[in-house]
Coordinates of C-alpha atoms in Angstrom, one line a residue:
D15 CA 190.5 -144.3 244.5
G16 CA 190.4 -140.7 243.4
A17 CA 188.9 -138.7 240.5
L18 CA 191.5 -140.0 238.0
A19 CA 190.6 -143.6 238.8
G20 CA 186.9 -142.7 238.3
L21 CA 187.7 -141.1 235.0
R22 CA 189.7 -144.2 233.9
D23 CA 186.7 -146.4 234.9
A24 CA 184.4 -144.1 232.8
Q25 CA 186.8 -144.4 229.9
A26 CA 186.9 -148.2 230.2
A27 CA 183.1 -148.2 230.2
G28 CA 183.1 -146.1 227.0
L29 CA 181.6 -143.0 228.7
V30 CA 184.7 -140.9 228.3
R31 CA 187.0 -141.0 225.3
Y32 CA 190.0 -139.0 226.5
V33 CA 191.2 -137.8 229.9
G34 CA 192.8 -134.4 230.1
L35 CA 194.0 -131.7 232.5
S36 CA 193.8 -127.9 232.4
G37 CA 195.6 -125.2 234.2
H38 CA 196.4 -121.5 234.3
M39 CA 199.2 -121.7 236.9
G40 CA 200.7 -124.5 238.9
R41 CA 203.0 -125.2 236.1
D42 CA 205.2 -127.6 238.1
R43 CA 202.2 -129.6 239.3
F44 CA 200.9 -129.6 235.8
A45 CA 204.3 -131.0 234.6
A46 CA 204.2 -133.7 237.3
A47 CA 200.7 -134.7 236.2
L48 CA 201.8 -135.0 232.6
D49 CA 204.9 -137.0 233.6
S50 CA 202.5 -139.6 235.2
G51 CA 201.5 -140.7 231.7
E52 CA 197.9 -140.7 232.7
F53 CA 196.6 -138.0 230.5
D54 CA 195.6 -137.8 226.8
I55 CA 195.2 -134.1 226.4
A56 CA 196.4 -131.0 228.1
M57 CA 195.0 -127.4 228.0
P58 CA 197.5 -125.0 229.5
A59 CA 197.4 -121.2 229.3
I60 CA 199.4 -120.2 226.3
N61 CA 199.9 -116.7 224.9
F62 CA 202.9 -114.6 223.9
V63 CA 202.7 -112.5 227.1
D64 CA 202.3 -115.3 229.7
R65 CA 205.2 -117.1 228.1
H66 CA 207.4 -114.7 230.0
T67 CA 205.6 -115.3 233.3
Y68 CA 204.5 -118.9 233.5
D69 CA 206.4 -120.4 230.5
F70 CA 204.0 -123.3 229.8
E71 CA 205.6 -123.3 226.3
G72 CA 209.1 -124.1 227.6
I73 CA 208.1 -126.6 230.3
I74 CA 204.7 -128.2 229.4
L75 CA 204.9 -128.4 225.6
P76 CA 208.0 -130.5 225.5
L77 CA 206.5 -132.9 228.2
A78 CA 203.3 -133.2 226.2
A79 CA 205.3 -134.1 223.1
T80 CA 207.3 -136.7 225.1
H81 CA 204.2 -138.4 226.4
D82 CA 202.2 -138.0 223.1
V83 CA 199.6 -135.8 224.7
G84 CA 197.5 -133.5 222.6
V85 CA 197.6 -129.8 223.4
A86 CA 194.8 -127.3 223.3
A87 CA 196.1 -123.7 224.0
M88 CA 193.8 -121.7 226.2
K89 CA 193.8 -118.0 227.3
V90 CA 195.3 -117.2 223.9
L91 CA 194.1 -113.6 224.3
G92 CA 195.3 -113.5 227.9
G93 CA 192.0 -114.1 229.6
A94 CA 189.5 -111.5 230.7
V95 CA 190.4 -108.2 232.1
D96 CA 190.5 -108.5 236.0
W97 CA 189.3 -112.1 235.6
D98 CA 185.7 -110.7 235.3
Y99 CA 183.7 -113.3 233.5
S100 CA 180.4 -112.3 235.0
T101 CA 179.0 -110.1 232.2
R102 CA 179.0 -110.1 228.4
A103 CA 180.7 -106.7 228.6
Q104 CA 184.0 -108.2 229.8
R105 CA 186.8 -108.3 227.3
A106 CA 190.0 -110.1 226.7
L107 CA 193.4 -108.6 227.7
L108 CA 194.7 -108.8 224.1
L109 CA 192.7 -107.0 221.5
G110 CA 193.3 -104.6 218.7
D111 CA 196.6 -105.0 217.0
D112 CA 197.5 -108.0 219.3
Y113 CA 194.4 -110.1 218.4
E114 CA 195.5 -111.8 215.2
P115 CA 199.2 -112.2 216.2
A116 CA 198.1 -113.8 219.4
I117 CA 196.1 -116.4 217.6
R118 CA 199.0 -116.9 215.0
Y119 CA 201.5 -117.3 217.9
A120 CA 199.4 -120.0 219.6
L121 CA 198.6 -121.9 216.5
G122 CA 202.2 -121.7 215.3
L123 CA 203.6 -123.7 218.2
P124 CA 204.4 -127.2 216.9
E125 CA 202.8 -129.0 219.8
V126 CA 199.5 -127.1 219.7
A127 CA 196.7 -128.9 217.9
T128 CA 193.9 -126.4 218.6
A129 CA 193.2 -123.2 220.5
V130 CA 190.4 -122.0 222.8
I131 CA 190.1 -118.4 221.9
G132 CA 187.4 -117.4 224.4
C133 CA 185.0 -115.3 222.3
K134 CA 182.3 -113.3 224.1
S135 CA 180.2 -112.1 221.1
V136 CA 179.2 -113.0 217.6
D137 CA 181.7 -110.3 216.3
E138 CA 184.5 -111.9 218.2
V139 CA 183.7 -115.3 216.8
R140 CA 183.8 -113.8 213.3
H141 CA 187.1 -112.1 214.0
A142 CA 188.7 -115.2 215.5
A143 CA 187.4 -117.4 212.6
Q144 CA 188.8 -114.9 210.1
A145 CA 192.2 -114.9 211.9
A146 CA 192.2 -118.7 211.9
R147 CA 191.1 -119.1 208.3
G148 CA 193.8 -116.7 207.1
Y149 CA 196.4 -118.2 209.4
L150 CA 200.0 -117.8 208.3
P151 CA 202.9 -118.8 210.6
L152 CA 204.7 -115.8 212.1
S153 CA 207.9 -114.9 210.4
E154 CA 211.0 -115.0 212.5
D155 CA 211.0 -111.2 212.6
E156 CA 207.3 -111.1 213.5
Q157 CA 207.9 -113.6 216.3
D158 CA 210.9 -111.7 217.7
R159 CA 208.9 -108.5 217.8
L160 CA 205.8 -110.2 219.3
L161 CA 207.9 -111.8 222.1
E162 CA 209.5 -108.5 222.9
R163 CA 206.0 -106.9 223.1
G164 CA 205.0 -109.9 225.3
K165 CA 207.9 -109.2 227.6
Q166 CA 206.8 -105.6 228.1
L167 CA 203.2 -106.6 228.7
A168 CA 204.2 -109.4 231.1
A169 CA 205.9 -106.7 233.2
Q170 CA 202.6 -104.8 233.3
W171 CA 200.3 -107.8 233.9
G172 CA 202.5 -109.6 236.4
P173 CA 201.4 -113.1 237.5
H174 CA 197.7 -112.4 236.8
F175 CA 196.7 -116.1 236.9
G176 CA 198.2 -116.5 240.4
P177 CA 201.7 -116.9 241.8
V178 CA 204.4 -118.5 239.8
E179 CA 205.5 -121.8 241.2
V180 CA 209.2 -122.4 241.8
A181 CA 210.3 -126.0 241.5
T182 CA 211.7 -127.3 244.7
Q183 CA 214.6 -129.8 244.9
G184 CA 213.9 -132.7 247.2

């Protein structure tokens, strides 16, 4: 009788093609929702920094593969500084030398089909398109260095999307 039932009715009526879920945190609830088998696509926060805080890569991506759920990576650049999306002046957390590697990291994950970069200007769209067009997988050495940088940034950022859930045994 809830929202999911309504979405399934809309899907049966041809109004909705796919049903998906999205989340920045709540990783364990996200995993439980995927395990239900009710979703066609998932859009978790995925970037080389938050991998060390929320680990959607380690928990959600394998579940998505198991349930044949498409994955769109979001918050590839870490989201906006201070979560301020109120002006065009806001900027992403990952810029400069981290910009292209962040996009390459997300697009290089085997389960990821597409990425939501979150551009705020025409220049950012151009820069992201250039990074995507010139995409090359990260070498093992590049990935190791990037994940080490991510570990350092994760210590600075902390759980900026909200508290990290801890799975409970029950």
